[in-house]
Coordinates of C-alpha atoms in Angstrom, one line a residue:
M23 CA 0.1 0.0 0.0
T24 CA 1.1 3.6 -0.8
W25 CA 0.3 6.8 1.3
R26 CA 0.9 10.0 0.0
C27 CA 2.3 12.1 3.2
T28 CA 0.7 15.9 3.6
G29 CA 2.7 16.6 6.5
V30 CA 3.1 16.6 10.5
G31 CA 0.9 18.6 12.9
W32 CA 0.1 19.0 16.6
P33 CA -3.8 19.0 16.8
A34 CA -4.9 21.6 19.1
E35 CA -7.1 18.7 21.2
A36 CA -3.9 16.6 21.8
R37 CA -0.3 16.9 22.8
I38 CA 0.8 14.6 20.5
A39 CA 2.1 14.7 17.0
V40 CA 0.3 13.1 14.2
L41 CA 1.5 12.7 10.4
R42 CA -1.5 13.4 7.9
W43 CA -1.9 11.6 4.6
E44 CA -4.1 12.6 1.6
G45 CA -7.7 11.3 2.1
G46 CA -7.8 12.9 5.6
R47 CA -6.7 10.0 7.6
I48 CA -3.9 10.3 10.7
S49 CA -1.1 8.2 12.2
P50 CA -0.3 9.4 15.8
L51 CA 3.6 9.4 16.5
T52 CA 3.6 7.9 20.0
P53 CA 7.0 7.5 21.2
G54 CA 8.1 3.8 21.5
K55 CA 6.2 3.0 18.0
R56 CA 8.2 1.2 15.4
L57 CA 8.4 3.2 12.5
G58 CA 9.6 2.0 8.6
F59 CA 9.1 3.7 5.2
R60 CA 10.3 3.8 2.2
A61 CA 10.2 7.0 -0.7
D62 CA 8.5 5.7 -3.9
G63 CA 8.9 7.8 -7.2
E64 CA 9.1 11.6 -7.0
R65 CA 8.4 14.2 -4.5
V66 CA 5.3 16.6 -5.5
C67 CA 3.4 19.8 -4.1
V68 CA 0.6 19.1 -1.6
G69 CA -1.2 22.2 -2.7
A70 CA -2.4 25.1 -1.3
R71 CA -5.4 26.1 1.2
G72 CA -6.6 22.7 0.9
N73 CA -6.7 22.3 -2.9
P74 CA -4.3 19.7 -4.8
C75 CA -1.8 21.4 -6.9
P76 CA -3.4 21.0 -10.5
L77 CA 0.3 20.6 -11.8
R78 CA 1.3 17.8 -9.3
A79 CA 4.4 19.6 -9.8
G80 CA 7.5 18.1 -8.4
V81 CA 9.4 19.9 -5.5
P82 CA 13.0 19.6 -4.3
G83 CA 13.6 16.8 -1.5
R84 CA 15.7 19.5 0.8
V85 CA 12.8 22.2 1.1
A86 CA 10.4 22.2 4.2
R87 CA 7.5 22.9 2.5
A88 CA 6.7 20.8 -0.2
L89 CA 4.9 23.7 -2.3
C90 CA 5.7 24.6 -6.2
R91 CA 6.5 28.2 -7.1
E92 CA 2.4 28.9 -7.9
C93 CA 1.1 27.1 -5.0
A94 CA 3.1 28.7 -2.7
A95 CA 2.2 32.1 -4.2
L96 CA -1.5 31.5 -3.7
D97 CA -1.0 30.1 -0.2
R98 CA 0.8 33.2 0.6
V99 CA -2.2 35.3 -0.7
G100 CA -4.3 34.0 2.2
S101 CA -1.7 34.0 4.9
V102 CA -2.5 36.2 8.0
A103 CA 1.7 36.4 8.2
A104 CA 1.4 38.1 5.0
D105 CA -1.3 40.3 5.8
G106 CA -3.3 38.7 3.3
V107 CA -6.5 38.6 5.5
P108 CA -6.2 42.1 7.3
D109 CA -10.0 41.7 8.1
D110 CA -9.8 38.2 9.7
P111 CA -12.5 38.6 12.5
R112 CA -11.3 35.9 14.9
T113 CA -9.4 36.6 18.5
Y114 CA -5.9 36.5 17.9
R115 CA -3.1 35.8 20.9
V116 CA 0.3 37.4 21.2
Y117 CA 3.0 35.2 23.0
L118 CA 6.6 34.8 24.1
A119 CA 8.3 31.4 23.1
W120 CA 11.5 30.2 24.4
F121 CA 13.6 27.8 22.3
G122 CA 16.8 27.8 24.3
P123 CA 19.3 30.3 25.9
G124 CA 19.2 33.6 24.1
M125 CA 16.3 32.5 22.1
V126 CA 13.2 34.1 22.5
K127 CA 10.9 35.2 20.0
V128 CA 7.5 37.2 19.7
G129 CA 4.5 36.1 17.7
I130 CA 0.7 35.5 17.1
T131 CA -1.2 32.8 16.6
A132 CA -5.4 32.6 16.3
E133 CA -6.8 31.8 19.9
E134 CA -8.7 28.8 18.5
R135 CA -5.6 27.0 17.9
G136 CA -4.5 27.3 21.3
P137 CA -0.8 25.9 22.1
A138 CA -0.4 23.8 18.5
R139 CA 1.3 26.3 16.6
L140 CA 4.0 26.7 19.6
L141 CA 4.0 22.7 19.4
E142 CA 4.7 23.0 16.0
Q143 CA 7.4 25.5 16.2
G144 CA 9.2 23.6 18.6
A145 CA 8.6 25.9 21.5
V146 CA 9.7 24.8 24.7
V147 CA 8.4 27.2 27.0
F148 CA 6.0 30.0 26.1
S149 CA 3.5 32.6 27.8
W150 CA 0.7 34.5 26.6
L151 CA 0.8 38.3 26.6
G152 CA -2.3 39.4 25.5
R153 CA -5.4 38.6 23.3
G154 CA -7.4 40.7 20.7
P155 CA -8.3 41.7 16.9
L156 CA -5.6 40.9 14.4
M157 CA -4.4 44.1 13.1
A158 CA -3.8 45.0 16.9
A159 CA -2.1 41.8 17.5
R160 CA 0.2 42.3 14.3
R161 CA 1.2 45.9 15.5
T162 CA 1.8 44.6 19.2
E163 CA 4.2 41.9 17.6
E164 CA 6.1 44.5 15.9
V165 CA 6.5 46.8 18.9
L166 CA 7.5 44.4 21.6
R167 CA 9.9 42.9 18.9
S168 CA 11.5 46.4 18.6
A169 CA 11.5 47.3 22.3
L170 CA 12.5 43.9 23.7
G171 CA 15.1 43.1 20.9
V172 CA 13.8 39.6 20.2
P173 CA 13.2 38.4 16.4
D174 CA 10.3 37.0 15.0
R175 CA 11.8 34.1 13.4
I176 CA 14.7 31.6 14.8
A177 CA 16.5 29.4 12.2
Y178 CA 15.2 26.1 12.7
A179 CA 18.5 24.4 13.0
E180 CA 19.5 26.2 15.9
K181 CA 16.6 25.1 17.7
R182 CA 17.1 21.6 17.0
A183 CA 21.0 22.1 18.0
V184 CA 20.3 23.1 21.5
R185 CA 17.1 21.2 22.0
P186 CA 19.2 17.9 23.7
L187 CA 21.2 20.1 26.0
L188 CA 18.4 22.3 28.0
A189 CA 18.4 22.7 31.6
A190 CA 16.7 19.9 33.6
D191 CA 15.0 22.6 36.2
P192 CA 11.8 24.1 34.3
A193 CA 12.4 27.1 36.2
E194 CA 15.5 27.8 34.8
R195 CA 13.7 27.3 31.4
A196 CA 11.4 29.6 32.0
A197 CA 13.3 32.3 33.0
E198 CA 14.1 34.3 30.3
V199 CA 10.2 34.2 29.1
E200 CA 9.3 35.3 32.5
E201 CA 11.7 38.7 32.4
L202 CA 10.9 39.4 28.9
H203 CA 7.1 39.3 29.9
R204 CA 7.8 41.6 33.0
R205 CA 9.7 43.9 30.6
A206 CA 6.7 43.5 27.7
L207 CA 4.1 45.0 30.1
G208 CA 6.2 48.2 30.7
V209 CA 6.1 48.8 27.0
G210 CA 3.8 51.5 26.4
G211 CA 0.7 51.7 24.1
W212 CA -0.3 48.1 23.3
T213 CA -2.1 47.2 26.5
E214 CA -4.6 49.8 25.0
T215 CA -5.7 47.8 21.9
L216 CA -5.1 44.3 23.3
H217 CA -6.4 42.7 26.6
P218 CA -3.0 41.7 28.5
L219 CA -2.9 38.2 29.8
P220 CA -0.5 37.0 33.0
Y221 CA 2.5 35.4 32.9
E222 CA 1.7 31.8 32.9
P223 CA 4.9 29.4 31.6
L224 CA 3.6 26.7 29.6
D225 CA 6.6 23.9 29.3
H226 CA 6.7 21.7 26.6
A227 CA 9.7 19.3 27.7
A228 CA 7.7 16.4 28.5
A229 CA 5.6 16.4 25.5
F230 CA 8.5 16.7 23.3
G231 CA 10.9 14.0 25.6
L232 CA 13.6 16.4 25.9
D233 CA 15.2 13.5 28.5
R234 CA 15.5 11.1 25.8
L235 CA 17.1 13.4 23.0
A236 CA 20.6 12.4 21.7
P237 CA 23.1 15.2 21.4
A238 CA 24.6 15.9 17.9
A239 CA 22.6 13.3 16.4
P240 CA 22.9 13.1 12.6
V241 CA 19.9 14.6 10.7
V242 CA 18.0 13.4 7.4
R243 CA 19.1 16.0 5.0
Q244 CA 16.3 14.5 2.3
L245 CA 14.5 11.3 1.3
V246 CA 15.4 10.1 -2.2
D247 CA 13.4 7.5 -4.6
G248 CA 13.8 3.9 -2.7
G249 CA 15.4 5.5 -0.1
A250 CA 14.3 4.1 3.7
V251 CA 13.8 5.4 7.2
A252 CA 13.3 3.1 10.1
G253 CA 13.7 2.6 13.7
T254 CA 12.1 3.3 16.7
L255 CA 10.4 6.3 17.7
V256 CA 12.2 7.8 20.8
A257 CA 10.6 11.2 21.0
V258 CA 8.9 14.2 18.4
A259 CA 9.9 17.4 19.0
G260 CA 8.4 20.4 16.9
P261 CA 8.3 18.3 13.6
D262 CA 11.8 16.4 14.5
L263 CA 11.4 12.4 14.7
H264 CA 13.9 11.0 16.9
L265 CA 14.4 7.5 15.8
D266 CA 16.5 4.7 17.3
T267 CA 18.0 3.0 14.4
G268 CA 19.5 0.4 16.5
E269 CA 21.9 0.2 19.9
G270 CA 20.9 3.1 21.0
R271 CA 21.9 5.3 17.7
Q272 CA 19.5 8.2 17.1
V273 CA 18.8 9.9 13.6
V274 CA 16.7 13.0 13.4
L275 CA 14.1 13.0 10.7
D276 CA 12.5 16.9 10.1
A277 CA 9.1 15.2 9.5
R278 CA 8.2 18.1 7.1
L279 CA 10.4 16.4 4.2
L280 CA 8.1 13.6 4.4
A281 CA 4.9 16.0 2.8
G282 CA 4.8 15.1 -0.9
W283 CA 6.2 11.5 -1.0
S284 CA 4.7 8.5 -1.7
L285 CA 5.4 6.2 1.2
V286 CA 5.5 2.5 1.2
G287 CA 5.9 0.3 4.2
A288 CA 9.5 -0.8 5.2
D289 CA 10.8 -3.3 8.0
P290 CA 11.5 -1.2 11.2
A291 CA 14.8 -2.8 11.6
S292 CA 16.2 -1.8 8.0
G293 CA 17.6 1.2 9.3
V294 CA 18.5 4.6 7.2
S295 CA 19.6 4.4 3.5
V296 CA 18.9 8.3 2.4
P297 CA 21.2 11.2 2.6
L298 CA 22.3 12.3 6.4
A299 CA 24.1 15.7 7.4
D300 CA 25.8 16.6 10.8
A301 CA 23.7 17.8 13.3
A302 CA 25.3 21.3 13.1
A303 CA 24.3 21.5 9.6
R304 CA 21.9 24.2 8.9
S305 CA 18.7 22.4 7.4
G306 CA 15.3 23.2 7.2
G307 CA 15.6 26.6 7.5
T308 CA 13.7 29.0 9.5
Q309 CA 10.1 28.4 10.9
D310 CA 7.5 28.9 8.3
G311 CA 5.1 31.9 8.8
L312 CA 1.4 29.4 8.9
F313 CA -0.6 30.5 11.6

């Protein structure tokens, strides 16, 4: 049986990641599960905004988002991140997210999504800052980014590299978020258009299985036709699947690289036969801008 993957997600109602497939099927990614799949054929565009790509265009194996040029442009037209829908009536939330020492960002997400966006990004700790209309949230994001000296994007390879080395103490992990939250409330203006929210750190260390991650594990660079990835799932952090391929050796697969491929089953003991990169290599780029 061949299934075509459309991506990975963290549903709002659960704290466990899933793989999504054409046709609406999902596969829960439960630690301890034995996985094995082999890429078949060519990686193709998954389409935009719920619509299949009319061209079934091929896309490179190394890119994190399996979209052709035309579908990427269409996706951006309706993107909140690109201000494509400034009149969106939903309530939005502004947050502070921490990925490691000195790696804090400010961002926004639709309130209805809850913490799903933060789980997808791989945020280890976060706290809400405020809630309100979209454009007020966007303005607040820009004001606080400048006032606090924090970015709106962090290279994903940097998040991945530090994640296995983070402090075990939850208070130590949350310290930077707490300080920046305090400073943010002191920045004038934004609390007049958004309802400020109290500091309340939410920690994803347990959901991500941080204590099970191996430092400096090699990273799958891309899938190739006929190449296999197999092993026992150790943990899932953001989009990253940490697989034990035998005798405690871990390999990291950014599950976004699965999107667009037709996958067939492979023996979970067959190991990895796709190109690997050193853990320090910058693969996957920065987070995407979806909300």
